[in-house]
Coordinates of C-alpha atoms in Angstrom, one line a residue:
Chain A
M1 CA 108.0 117.8 111.7
L2 CA 109.1 115.3 114.4
F3 CA 105.5 114.2 114.7
F4 CA 105.2 113.6 111.0
S5 CA 108.4 111.5 110.8
Q6 CA 107.3 109.5 113.8
L7 CA 103.9 109.0 112.1
I8 CA 105.6 107.6 109.0
N9 CA 107.8 105.5 111.2
G10 CA 104.8 104.1 113.0
L11 CA 102.9 103.4 109.8
Q12 CA 105.9 101.6 108.3
L13 CA 106.2 99.4 111.3
G14 CA 102.5 99.0 111.5
S15 CA 102.2 97.9 107.9
I16 CA 104.7 95.1 108.5
Y17 CA 102.8 94.0 111.6
A18 CA 99.6 94.1 109.6
L19 CA 101.0 91.9 106.8
V20 CA 102.1 89.3 109.3
A21 CA 98.9 89.6 111.4
L22 CA 96.9 88.8 108.3
G23 CA 98.5 85.4 108.1
Y24 CA 97.6 84.6 111.7
S25 CA 94.1 85.9 111.3
M26 CA 93.3 84.0 108.1
V27 CA 94.6 80.7 109.4
Y28 CA 92.7 81.2 112.7
G29 CA 89.5 82.1 110.8
I30 CA 89.6 78.9 108.9
I31 CA 90.8 76.2 111.2
L32 CA 90.8 78.0 114.6
L33 CA 94.5 77.4 115.0
L34 CA 96.9 79.9 116.7
N35 CA 99.7 79.2 114.2
F36 CA 102.8 79.7 116.3
A37 CA 105.0 78.6 113.4
H38 CA 104.0 81.7 111.4
G39 CA 106.7 83.9 112.9
D40 CA 109.3 81.3 112.0
I41 CA 108.2 81.2 108.4
I42 CA 109.1 84.9 108.3
M43 CA 112.6 84.0 109.6
V44 CA 113.0 81.4 106.9
G45 CA 111.9 84.0 104.3
G46 CA 114.5 86.3 105.6
Y47 CA 117.3 83.7 105.3
I48 CA 116.2 82.7 101.8
A49 CA 116.4 86.3 100.7
L50 CA 119.8 86.7 102.4
L51 CA 121.2 83.6 100.7
A52 CA 119.8 84.6 97.3
I53 CA 121.2 88.1 97.5
T54 CA 124.6 87.0 98.7
A55 CA 124.7 84.4 95.9
G56 CA 124.5 87.3 93.5
L57 CA 120.9 87.0 92.3
P58 CA 119.3 90.3 91.4
T59 CA 116.5 91.6 93.7
Y60 CA 113.7 90.9 91.2
I61 CA 114.6 87.2 91.4
A62 CA 115.6 87.0 95.1
V63 CA 112.4 88.6 96.5
P64 CA 110.0 86.3 94.6
L65 CA 112.2 83.4 95.4
S66 CA 111.9 84.1 99.1
I67 CA 108.1 84.5 98.8
I68 CA 107.8 81.2 97.0
G69 CA 110.0 79.6 99.5
C70 CA 107.6 80.7 102.3
I71 CA 104.6 79.4 100.4
L72 CA 106.1 76.0 99.8
L73 CA 107.3 75.7 103.4
A74 CA 103.8 76.6 104.7
C75 CA 102.1 74.1 102.4
I76 CA 104.6 71.3 103.5
I77 CA 104.0 72.2 107.2
D78 CA 100.2 72.0 106.6
K79 CA 100.4 68.7 104.8
V80 CA 102.8 67.0 107.2
A81 CA 102.0 68.4 110.6
Y82 CA 98.6 70.0 110.6
S83 CA 96.4 68.0 108.2
P84 CA 96.7 64.7 110.2
L85 CA 95.2 66.6 113.1
R86 CA 92.1 68.0 111.5
K87 CA 89.8 66.0 113.8
A88 CA 92.1 66.0 116.9
P89 CA 91.5 68.2 119.9
R90 CA 92.5 71.8 119.2
I91 CA 95.1 71.9 121.9
S92 CA 97.0 69.1 120.2
L93 CA 97.1 71.1 117.0
L94 CA 98.4 74.1 119.0
I95 CA 101.2 72.0 120.6
T96 CA 102.1 70.7 117.1
A97 CA 102.3 74.3 115.9
I98 CA 104.6 75.1 118.8
G99 CA 106.7 72.0 117.9
V100 CA 107.0 73.2 114.3
S101 CA 108.1 76.6 115.5
L102 CA 110.8 75.1 117.7
L103 CA 111.9 72.8 114.9
L104 CA 112.3 75.7 112.4
Q105 CA 114.1 77.8 114.9
N106 CA 116.5 75.1 115.9
L107 CA 117.2 73.9 112.3
A108 CA 118.0 77.5 111.4
Q109 CA 120.3 77.6 114.4
L110 CA 122.0 74.4 113.3
I111 CA 122.5 75.6 109.7
F112 CA 123.3 79.3 110.1
S113 CA 124.5 79.4 113.8
A114 CA 122.7 81.4 116.5
K115 CA 124.5 84.6 115.6
S116 CA 122.6 87.2 113.6
Q117 CA 123.8 88.1 110.2
P118 CA 123.7 91.5 108.5
F119 CA 121.1 91.8 105.8
P120 CA 122.1 93.8 102.7
S121 CA 119.0 96.0 102.8
S122 CA 120.4 98.6 100.5
V123 CA 120.5 96.1 97.6
V124 CA 116.7 95.5 97.9
I125 CA 115.7 99.1 98.6
P126 CA 118.3 101.8 97.8
K127 CA 119.1 104.3 100.6
G128 CA 118.0 107.9 100.4
S129 CA 114.8 109.7 100.8
V130 CA 112.2 111.5 98.8
N131 CA 110.9 115.0 99.6
I132 CA 107.1 115.3 99.7
G133 CA 105.8 118.8 100.6
G134 CA 108.9 119.6 102.6
F135 CA 109.0 116.3 104.5
A136 CA 111.7 113.7 103.9
I137 CA 110.5 110.1 103.7
S138 CA 113.0 107.4 103.3
Y139 CA 112.7 105.1 100.3
T140 CA 112.4 102.1 102.7
A141 CA 109.4 103.7 104.4
L142 CA 107.8 104.6 101.1
V143 CA 108.3 101.2 99.5
T144 CA 107.0 99.4 102.7
L145 CA 103.9 101.5 102.8
V146 CA 103.1 101.1 99.1
V147 CA 103.8 97.4 99.0
A148 CA 101.8 96.8 102.1
V149 CA 98.8 98.7 100.9
V150 CA 98.9 97.1 97.4
S151 CA 99.1 93.6 99.0
M152 CA 96.2 94.3 101.2
L153 CA 94.1 95.6 98.3
L154 CA 95.0 92.5 96.4
L155 CA 94.1 90.3 99.3
T156 CA 90.8 92.0 99.8
W157 CA 90.0 91.4 96.1
L158 CA 91.1 87.8 96.4
V159 CA 88.9 87.1 99.4
Q160 CA 85.9 89.1 98.3
K161 CA 85.7 88.6 94.5
S162 CA 87.6 85.5 93.4
K163 CA 86.2 82.0 93.5
M164 CA 88.9 80.7 95.8
G165 CA 88.2 83.5 98.2
K166 CA 84.5 82.6 98.2
A167 CA 85.5 79.0 99.1
M168 CA 87.7 80.3 101.9
R169 CA 84.9 82.4 103.3
A170 CA 82.5 79.4 103.0
V171 CA 84.9 77.0 104.8
S172 CA 85.5 79.4 107.6
E173 CA 81.8 79.9 108.1
D174 CA 80.9 76.2 108.2
M175 CA 83.3 73.5 107.2
G176 CA 80.8 70.7 107.0
A177 CA 78.3 72.7 104.9
A178 CA 81.1 73.9 102.6
Q179 CA 82.2 70.3 102.0
L180 CA 78.6 69.4 101.1
M181 CA 78.6 72.2 98.5
G182 CA 81.5 70.5 96.8
I183 CA 84.3 72.7 98.1
S184 CA 87.5 70.8 98.6
V185 CA 88.2 71.7 102.2
N186 CA 91.7 70.5 102.4
S187 CA 92.9 72.4 99.3
T188 CA 91.1 75.5 100.6
I189 CA 93.0 75.3 103.9
S190 CA 96.3 74.8 102.0
F191 CA 95.5 77.8 99.8
T192 CA 94.8 79.9 103.0
F193 CA 98.2 78.8 104.4
A194 CA 99.8 79.7 101.0
V195 CA 98.3 83.2 100.9
G196 CA 99.1 83.9 104.5
S197 CA 102.7 82.9 104.1
A198 CA 103.1 84.8 100.9
L199 CA 102.1 87.9 102.9
A200 CA 104.6 86.7 105.6
G201 CA 107.3 86.5 102.9
I202 CA 106.6 90.0 101.8
G203 CA 106.6 91.1 105.5
A204 CA 109.9 89.3 106.0
I205 CA 111.7 91.3 103.4
L206 CA 110.2 94.5 104.5
Y207 CA 111.2 93.8 108.1
C208 CA 114.7 92.9 107.1
C209 CA 115.0 96.2 105.2
R210 CA 113.9 98.1 108.4
Y211 CA 116.1 96.1 110.8
P212 CA 118.8 94.9 108.5
Q213 CA 119.8 91.6 110.2
V214 CA 118.6 88.0 110.1
S215 CA 118.8 85.6 113.1
P216 CA 117.1 82.3 113.9
T217 CA 114.9 83.9 116.6
M218 CA 113.9 87.0 114.7
G219 CA 110.5 85.6 114.0
S220 CA 109.4 84.9 117.5
L221 CA 109.1 88.5 118.8
L222 CA 107.8 89.8 115.5
G223 CA 105.4 86.9 115.4
L224 CA 104.2 87.6 118.9
K225 CA 103.6 91.3 118.2
A226 CA 101.8 90.5 115.0
F227 CA 99.7 88.0 116.8
V228 CA 98.8 90.6 119.4
A229 CA 97.8 92.9 116.5
A230 CA 95.6 90.2 115.0
V231 CA 93.8 89.6 118.3
L232 CA 93.5 93.4 118.9
G233 CA 91.8 93.8 115.5
G234 CA 89.6 90.8 116.1
I235 CA 91.1 87.5 115.1
G236 CA 89.6 86.0 112.0
S237 CA 88.8 89.4 110.5
I238 CA 90.9 90.7 107.7
P239 CA 90.3 94.4 108.0
G240 CA 90.7 93.9 111.7
A241 CA 94.2 92.5 111.3
M242 CA 95.2 95.5 109.2
L243 CA 93.7 97.9 111.7
G244 CA 95.3 96.1 114.6
G245 CA 98.7 96.0 112.9
F246 CA 98.7 99.8 112.3
A247 CA 97.5 100.4 115.9
I248 CA 100.3 98.3 117.4
G249 CA 102.9 99.9 115.2
L250 CA 101.8 103.5 115.9
C251 CA 101.5 102.9 119.6
E252 CA 104.9 101.2 119.8
V253 CA 106.6 104.2 118.0
L254 CA 104.7 106.6 120.2
V255 CA 105.8 105.0 123.5
T256 CA 109.4 104.8 122.3
S257 CA 109.5 108.4 121.2
L258 CA 108.1 109.4 124.6
G259 CA 111.1 107.8 126.2
G260 CA 109.7 104.6 127.5
S261 CA 111.4 102.2 125.2
A262 CA 111.9 99.7 128.0
W263 CA 108.2 99.6 128.6
T264 CA 107.1 99.3 124.9
D265 CA 106.2 95.6 125.0
A266 CA 104.4 96.0 128.4
V267 CA 102.3 98.9 127.0
V268 CA 101.4 96.8 123.9
F269 CA 100.2 93.9 126.0
A270 CA 98.4 96.3 128.4
I271 CA 96.5 97.8 125.5
L272 CA 95.6 94.3 124.3
I273 CA 94.3 93.4 127.7
V274 CA 92.2 96.6 128.1
V275 CA 90.7 96.2 124.6
L276 CA 89.9 92.5 125.2
L277 CA 88.2 93.4 128.5
I278 CA 86.1 96.1 127.0
K279 CA 85.4 94.3 123.8
P280 CA 86.3 90.7 124.1
T281 CA 86.4 90.0 120.4
G282 CA 88.7 92.8 119.4
F283 CA 87.9 95.8 117.2
M284 CA 86.2 94.0 114.4
G285 CA 85.7 90.4 115.6
K286 CA 82.3 88.9 115.3
A287 CA 80.8 87.8 118.6
M288 CA 80.1 84.1 118.5
S289 CA 77.0 83.1 120.4
E290 CA 77.3 79.8 122.2
K291 CA 75.0 77.0 121.2
V292 CA 73.4 75.1 124.0
Chain B
M1 CA 91.2 60.6 139.3
T2 CA 89.3 61.6 136.2
K3 CA 87.8 58.2 135.4
T4 CA 85.2 58.5 132.7
P5 CA 82.0 56.7 133.6
S6 CA 82.5 54.2 130.8
S7 CA 85.9 53.1 132.0
A8 CA 84.6 52.2 135.4
S9 CA 82.1 49.4 135.0
P10 CA 79.8 48.8 137.9
S11 CA 81.3 45.4 138.9
L12 CA 84.7 46.9 139.1
Y13 CA 83.4 49.7 141.3
E14 CA 81.9 47.2 143.8
D15 CA 85.2 45.4 144.1
K16 CA 87.1 48.6 144.4
R17 CA 87.2 49.0 148.1
I18 CA 88.6 45.7 149.2
I19 CA 91.4 47.6 150.9
S20 CA 90.0 49.9 153.5
M21 CA 90.8 53.6 153.6
P22 CA 93.3 53.6 156.5
V23 CA 95.2 50.8 155.0
R24 CA 95.3 52.7 151.7
Y25 CA 96.8 55.7 153.4
L26 CA 99.3 53.5 155.2
I27 CA 100.4 51.8 151.9
N28 CA 100.9 55.2 150.2
I29 CA 102.8 56.7 153.2
V30 CA 105.1 53.7 153.3
A31 CA 105.7 54.0 149.5
I32 CA 106.5 57.7 149.9
A33 CA 108.9 57.0 152.8
V34 CA 110.6 54.3 150.8
F35 CA 111.0 56.6 147.9
M36 CA 112.4 59.4 150.1
L37 CA 114.8 57.0 151.7
I38 CA 116.1 55.7 148.4
G39 CA 116.5 59.3 147.1
N40 CA 118.5 60.3 150.2
L41 CA 120.6 57.2 150.0
I42 CA 121.6 57.6 146.3
I43 CA 122.5 61.2 146.9
S44 CA 124.4 60.8 150.1
E45 CA 126.2 57.6 149.0
G46 CA 127.4 59.4 145.9
I47 CA 125.7 57.0 143.4
I48 CA 124.7 59.9 141.3
N49 CA 127.0 62.9 141.0
R50 CA 126.3 66.6 141.6
T51 CA 125.1 67.3 138.1
Y52 CA 122.6 64.5 138.2
T53 CA 121.4 65.5 141.7
T54 CA 120.7 69.0 140.3
I55 CA 118.8 67.5 137.4
L56 CA 116.8 65.4 139.9
L57 CA 115.9 68.5 141.9
Q58 CA 114.9 70.4 138.8
V59 CA 112.7 67.5 137.8
G60 CA 111.0 68.0 141.2
V61 CA 110.3 71.7 140.6
Y62 CA 109.0 71.0 137.1
I63 CA 106.7 68.3 138.4
I64 CA 105.1 70.8 140.7
L65 CA 104.8 73.3 137.8
A66 CA 103.3 70.8 135.4
V67 CA 100.9 69.3 137.9
S68 CA 99.7 72.7 139.0
L69 CA 99.2 73.9 135.4
N70 CA 97.2 70.7 134.9
I71 CA 94.5 72.1 137.2
S72 CA 93.6 74.9 134.9
T73 CA 94.4 73.1 131.7
G74 CA 93.4 69.5 132.3
Y75 CA 90.7 69.8 134.9
L76 CA 89.3 73.2 134.2
G77 CA 89.7 73.0 130.5
Q78 CA 91.2 76.4 129.9
L79 CA 94.3 77.3 128.1
P80 CA 96.5 79.7 130.1
L81 CA 99.9 80.6 128.6
G82 CA 101.3 82.6 131.5
H83 CA 102.3 80.0 134.0
A84 CA 105.9 81.1 134.0
G85 CA 104.6 84.6 135.1
F86 CA 103.1 83.1 138.3
M87 CA 106.3 81.1 138.8
A88 CA 108.3 84.4 138.5
V89 CA 106.1 86.1 141.1
G90 CA 106.5 83.3 143.6
A91 CA 110.3 83.1 142.8
Y92 CA 111.0 86.7 143.4
V93 CA 108.7 87.3 146.3
G94 CA 110.0 84.1 148.0
A95 CA 113.6 85.0 147.3
L96 CA 113.2 88.5 148.6
A97 CA 111.5 87.2 151.7
W98 CA 114.2 84.7 152.3
K99 CA 116.9 87.3 151.9
A100 CA 115.2 89.6 154.3
M101 CA 114.7 87.0 157.1
P102 CA 117.4 85.2 159.1
H103 CA 118.4 81.6 158.2
G104 CA 116.3 78.8 159.5
L105 CA 113.8 76.1 158.7
G106 CA 110.8 78.1 160.0
Y107 CA 111.8 81.1 158.0
M108 CA 112.1 78.9 154.9
I109 CA 108.6 77.7 155.3
I110 CA 107.3 81.2 155.9
G111 CA 109.1 82.3 152.6
L112 CA 107.4 79.5 150.7
I113 CA 104.0 80.3 152.1
V114 CA 104.5 84.0 151.3
A115 CA 105.5 83.1 147.8
G116 CA 102.5 80.9 147.3
I117 CA 100.1 83.5 148.7
A118 CA 101.6 86.3 146.5
A119 CA 101.3 84.2 143.4
G120 CA 97.8 83.1 144.4
I121 CA 96.7 86.8 144.8
V122 CA 98.2 87.7 141.4
G123 CA 96.3 84.6 140.1
I124 CA 93.0 86.0 141.4
I125 CA 93.8 89.5 140.1
I126 CA 94.5 88.1 136.6
G127 CA 91.9 85.4 136.8
I128 CA 88.9 87.6 137.4
P129 CA 89.1 89.5 134.2
A130 CA 90.8 86.7 132.1
L131 CA 88.2 84.0 132.9
R132 CA 85.4 86.2 131.5
L133 CA 86.9 85.4 128.1
R134 CA 86.7 82.0 126.4
G135 CA 89.2 79.7 124.8
D136 CA 91.9 81.4 122.8
Y137 CA 91.3 84.9 124.0
L138 CA 92.0 83.7 127.6
A139 CA 95.2 82.1 126.3
I140 CA 96.3 85.4 124.8
L141 CA 95.3 87.5 127.8
T142 CA 97.3 85.3 130.2
L143 CA 100.2 85.4 127.7
G144 CA 100.0 89.2 127.9
F145 CA 99.9 89.2 131.7
G146 CA 102.9 86.8 131.9
E147 CA 104.9 89.1 129.6
I148 CA 104.0 92.2 131.6
I149 CA 105.1 90.5 134.8
R150 CA 108.4 89.7 133.2
I151 CA 108.9 93.3 131.9
I152 CA 108.0 94.7 135.3
I153 CA 110.7 92.6 136.9
I154 CA 113.2 93.8 134.3
N155 CA 112.3 97.4 134.9
L156 CA 112.4 97.4 138.7
P157 CA 116.2 96.8 139.1
D158 CA 116.3 98.3 142.6
I159 CA 114.0 95.6 144.0
T160 CA 114.4 92.6 141.7
G161 CA 117.9 93.1 140.4
G162 CA 116.7 93.6 136.8
T163 CA 118.4 91.9 133.9
P164 CA 121.7 91.2 135.8
G165 CA 119.6 89.1 138.1
L166 CA 118.9 88.6 141.8
L167 CA 121.8 86.9 143.4
N168 CA 122.8 85.2 146.7
I169 CA 119.5 83.6 147.4
P170 CA 119.7 81.1 150.3
K171 CA 120.0 77.6 148.8
Y172 CA 117.2 76.0 150.9
S173 CA 116.0 73.6 148.2
N174 CA 117.6 70.2 149.0
F175 CA 116.2 66.9 148.0
N176 CA 114.0 66.4 151.1
V177 CA 112.4 69.9 150.8
I178 CA 111.6 69.5 147.1
F179 CA 110.4 65.9 147.5
I180 CA 108.0 66.8 150.4
F181 CA 106.6 69.7 148.4
V182 CA 106.1 67.5 145.3
I183 CA 104.1 65.0 147.4
L184 CA 102.3 67.8 149.1
T185 CA 101.3 69.4 145.8
C186 CA 100.1 66.1 144.4
Y187 CA 98.2 65.4 147.6
I188 CA 96.5 68.9 147.6
I189 CA 95.4 68.6 144.0
H190 CA 94.3 65.0 144.4
T191 CA 92.1 65.7 147.4
M192 CA 90.8 68.9 145.9
M193 CA 89.8 67.1 142.7
K194 CA 88.1 64.3 144.7
S195 CA 86.0 66.8 146.6
R196 CA 82.8 68.7 145.8
H197 CA 84.9 71.6 144.5
G198 CA 86.9 69.2 142.2
R199 CA 83.7 67.8 140.7
A200 CA 82.4 71.3 140.1
I201 CA 85.6 72.2 138.3
L202 CA 85.4 69.0 136.1
S203 CA 81.7 69.8 135.3
I204 CA 82.8 73.2 134.0
R205 CA 85.3 71.5 131.7
E206 CA 82.7 69.1 130.4
N207 CA 80.0 71.7 129.7
E208 CA 80.1 75.2 131.2
I209 CA 76.5 76.1 130.4
A210 CA 75.1 72.8 131.8
A211 CA 77.2 73.3 134.9
E212 CA 75.8 76.8 135.3
A213 CA 72.3 75.5 134.9
C214 CA 73.0 73.0 137.7
G215 CA 73.6 75.8 140.0
I216 CA 77.4 75.8 140.0
N217 CA 78.9 79.2 140.4
T218 CA 81.2 78.9 137.4
T219 CA 83.1 82.2 137.9
Y220 CA 83.9 81.3 141.5
Y221 CA 85.2 77.9 140.7
K222 CA 87.1 79.0 137.6
V223 CA 88.9 81.7 139.6
M224 CA 89.4 79.3 142.5
A225 CA 91.0 76.6 140.3
F226 CA 93.1 79.3 138.5
S227 CA 94.4 80.8 141.7
V228 CA 95.2 77.5 143.3
S229 CA 97.2 76.6 140.1
A230 CA 98.9 80.0 140.3
A231 CA 99.7 79.6 144.1
L232 CA 101.3 76.2 143.6
A233 CA 103.3 77.6 140.6
G234 CA 104.5 80.3 143.0
V235 CA 105.7 77.7 145.5
A236 CA 107.5 75.9 142.7
G237 CA 109.1 79.2 141.6
C238 CA 110.3 79.8 145.2
L239 CA 111.8 76.4 145.3
Y240 CA 113.4 77.1 141.9
G241 CA 115.1 80.2 143.4
G242 CA 116.3 78.2 146.3
L243 CA 117.7 75.6 144.0
Q244 CA 119.5 78.0 141.6
G245 CA 120.6 80.6 144.2
S246 CA 120.0 83.3 141.6
L247 CA 117.1 84.5 139.5
F248 CA 117.1 86.0 136.0
P249 CA 114.0 87.5 134.3
S250 CA 115.0 85.6 131.1
A251 CA 114.0 82.3 132.8
F252 CA 110.4 83.3 132.9
G253 CA 109.6 84.1 129.3
F254 CA 106.8 83.1 127.1
M255 CA 108.7 80.0 125.9
D256 CA 109.0 78.8 129.5
S257 CA 105.2 78.9 129.9
I258 CA 104.9 77.0 126.6
N259 CA 107.4 74.5 127.9
I260 CA 105.3 73.7 131.0
L261 CA 102.2 73.5 128.8
V262 CA 104.0 71.0 126.5
M263 CA 104.6 68.8 129.6
V264 CA 101.0 68.8 130.5
V265 CA 99.7 68.1 127.0
L266 CA 102.3 65.5 126.2
G267 CA 101.6 63.7 129.4
G268 CA 97.9 63.7 128.8
M269 CA 95.6 66.5 130.0
G270 CA 93.9 65.7 133.3
S271 CA 96.2 62.9 134.1
M272 CA 98.5 63.6 137.1
I273 CA 100.8 60.7 136.5
G274 CA 101.1 61.9 132.9
S275 CA 102.2 65.3 134.0
V276 CA 104.6 63.9 136.4
L277 CA 106.2 61.5 133.8
A278 CA 106.3 64.1 131.1
A279 CA 107.8 66.7 133.4
S280 CA 110.5 64.2 134.5
V281 CA 111.3 63.1 131.0
L282 CA 111.2 66.5 129.4
T283 CA 113.4 68.1 132.1
A284 CA 115.9 65.2 132.4
L285 CA 116.2 64.3 128.8
P286 CA 117.6 67.6 127.4
A287 CA 120.0 67.7 130.3
M288 CA 121.1 64.1 129.7
L289 CA 121.4 64.6 126.0
Q290 CA 124.0 67.4 126.3
F291 CA 126.4 65.3 124.2
L292 CA 124.1 65.7 121.2
A293 CA 124.7 69.5 121.4
S294 CA 122.8 71.5 118.9
Y295 CA 120.9 68.4 117.6
R296 CA 119.0 67.9 120.8
M297 CA 116.4 70.6 120.4
V298 CA 115.8 69.5 116.9
I299 CA 115.2 66.0 118.1
Y300 CA 113.0 67.3 120.9
S301 CA 110.8 69.3 118.5
V302 CA 110.4 66.4 116.0
L303 CA 109.4 64.1 118.9
L304 CA 106.9 66.6 120.1
I305 CA 105.3 66.8 116.6
L306 CA 105.3 63.0 116.2
V307 CA 103.7 62.4 119.6
M308 CA 101.0 64.9 118.8
I309 CA 100.3 63.4 115.3
F310 CA 100.2 59.8 116.5
K311 CA 98.7 60.2 120.0
P312 CA 96.9 63.6 120.1
S313 CA 95.4 62.9 123.6
G314 CA 98.9 62.7 125.1
L315 CA 101.0 59.8 126.2
M316 CA 98.8 58.8 129.2
G317 CA 95.4 60.1 127.9
T318 CA 93.3 60.6 131.0
Y319 CA 94.7 57.5 132.8
D320 CA 95.6 58.0 136.4
F321 CA 97.9 55.9 138.5
S322 CA 96.9 54.6 141.9
L323 CA 99.3 52.3 143.8
T324 CA 96.5 50.8 146.0
G325 CA 94.3 50.5 142.9
L326 CA 97.1 48.4 141.3
I327 CA 97.4 46.2 144.4
E328 CA 93.7 45.7 144.5
K329 CA 93.6 44.7 140.8
A330 CA 96.3 42.2 141.5
I331 CA 94.3 40.8 144.4
I332 CA 91.2 40.6 142.4
K333 CA 93.1 38.8 139.6
I334 CA 94.6 36.3 142.0
R335 CA 91.6 35.3 144.0
G336 CA 88.7 36.6 141.9
G337 CA 89.3 34.6 138.8
S338 CA 87.0 31.8 139.8
K339 CA 84.4 34.1 141.3
N340 CA 84.1 36.1 138.0
N341 CA 83.8 32.9 136.1
A342 CA 80.9 31.8 138.4
K343 CA 79.2 35.2 137.8
E344 CA 79.5 34.9 134.1
G345 CA 78.1 31.3 134.3
Q346 CA 75.1 32.6 136.2
A347 CA 74.5 35.3 133.6
N348 CA 74.6 32.8 130.8
E349 CA 72.0 30.7 132.4

């Protein structure tokens, strides 16, 4: 019984990590950028949802509004900060991403103050639980799992079957060759950012329902954990990001339930290190051979 | 230090040594002594108040951190994100050693050396597995190690004081101590990079496979550069403890590592003067801009993005500063103008 509830708990947390990790992984796969601003896009999504709900908008408007906000923000960031640096050394791009992350955090602090604000989670997902075979599962956990699985299925379809997904895969394989085949590289990259941040927006709302508060720094720790998940699964690989997210979520819940909550983060990083040492590309990453 | 072959034309190279080596050392030592004297004067005469003195000392600590990170980022070409972790190891080991020993100059130096060695050993332990990986994976691995070090410090309250912090650390770090260690750090790195080992490290940055094919033991040199960088960060951490008088685990988080990396990249990777300048500006500016209150971090991040967009190689690029070099250039300009003209005339004929 306890095991089952912890399992659901871990899966719920893991699916949020997985949604966020997908954004990291997709962006990395296409322009090899560790997008540190991704966590802060989540924070912005949380604030938009909070503002929309406190303004009295119904959930079915507030949630899409927050997702669209995330998408717009990511596209603006890509156009303004990242696209001038397509040819620059990668470390400059990384520092720019860190700069964007700091900017978003501090702007949020300026506008909303550093204090965390309560998030009206019960408006988005009603409290209560449903009984399945004698086990009680809260609505929040159920909705999180269903939404996460559906978004992942949609994403897999998008990447594998649609024309834009084909373009994405082509650009991540070889940017130059993709351009020669008539694919617009810049719009493909923007589209990747948009898809990644749409998932981040969904993740933001699910995260706010689980931990019902919003603060300017909420994105940094969530971002870091999701990032670890993406690396664990093999950065650049979409199924890897999902697997990594679930693995991190489950392991975090396991360590906490065994009474080691102070060591949770250390265990997560230790697992990451061990996995990277045994299999340097993560669970599902492709080994890249070095050209001489 | 890291002159690309193209920037040093042969004729310039011939003219380079018009000042002989002993004189060069003398000029540099005199310059350092003058700097130190000026620093002591403005502090003792009360030209700058206590707040600004503290900022000046912090600048010194961050210069050591940035210059030492520059070894593994700028010269070795890796991307470690755990520099604050090494700083934490040095800070805590040094502070505990200082607290355990009686007061005195000799004990202070022992404490700093112990801190440096401890951080260096941790650097080797982390470096051996981490440097097997390439690029971003190395970044993430060092990030993970840095966080683990911080969590261990938090969870060992009996030794490290935990979250409430380690208090009553002897305040050894005055201007002279920090100044001497800044100079010492720059000197160690400068001589290391000019040596055979330094060239091996640079060759790994340029092309690891080619370096290996030339018979350079890449693993050895990578771990060496990494652990020297860690050891110097440990010394800086120890000085930081001696400056603050107290240590808190929150000062060694992931963002602090990033902060040091930003200094290195903003200054120009592989440029020591760039690291020094960026560390000075980025440490002093936020402290000076207190009156801007909450706007200051917004301005900081916007500036960071703008510099990266308009000058991706950092403010200084790979340019490096040499006092004697400048003097030589001036001498060449004054007396060599006619000589160069004559040379060009010959070439034209």
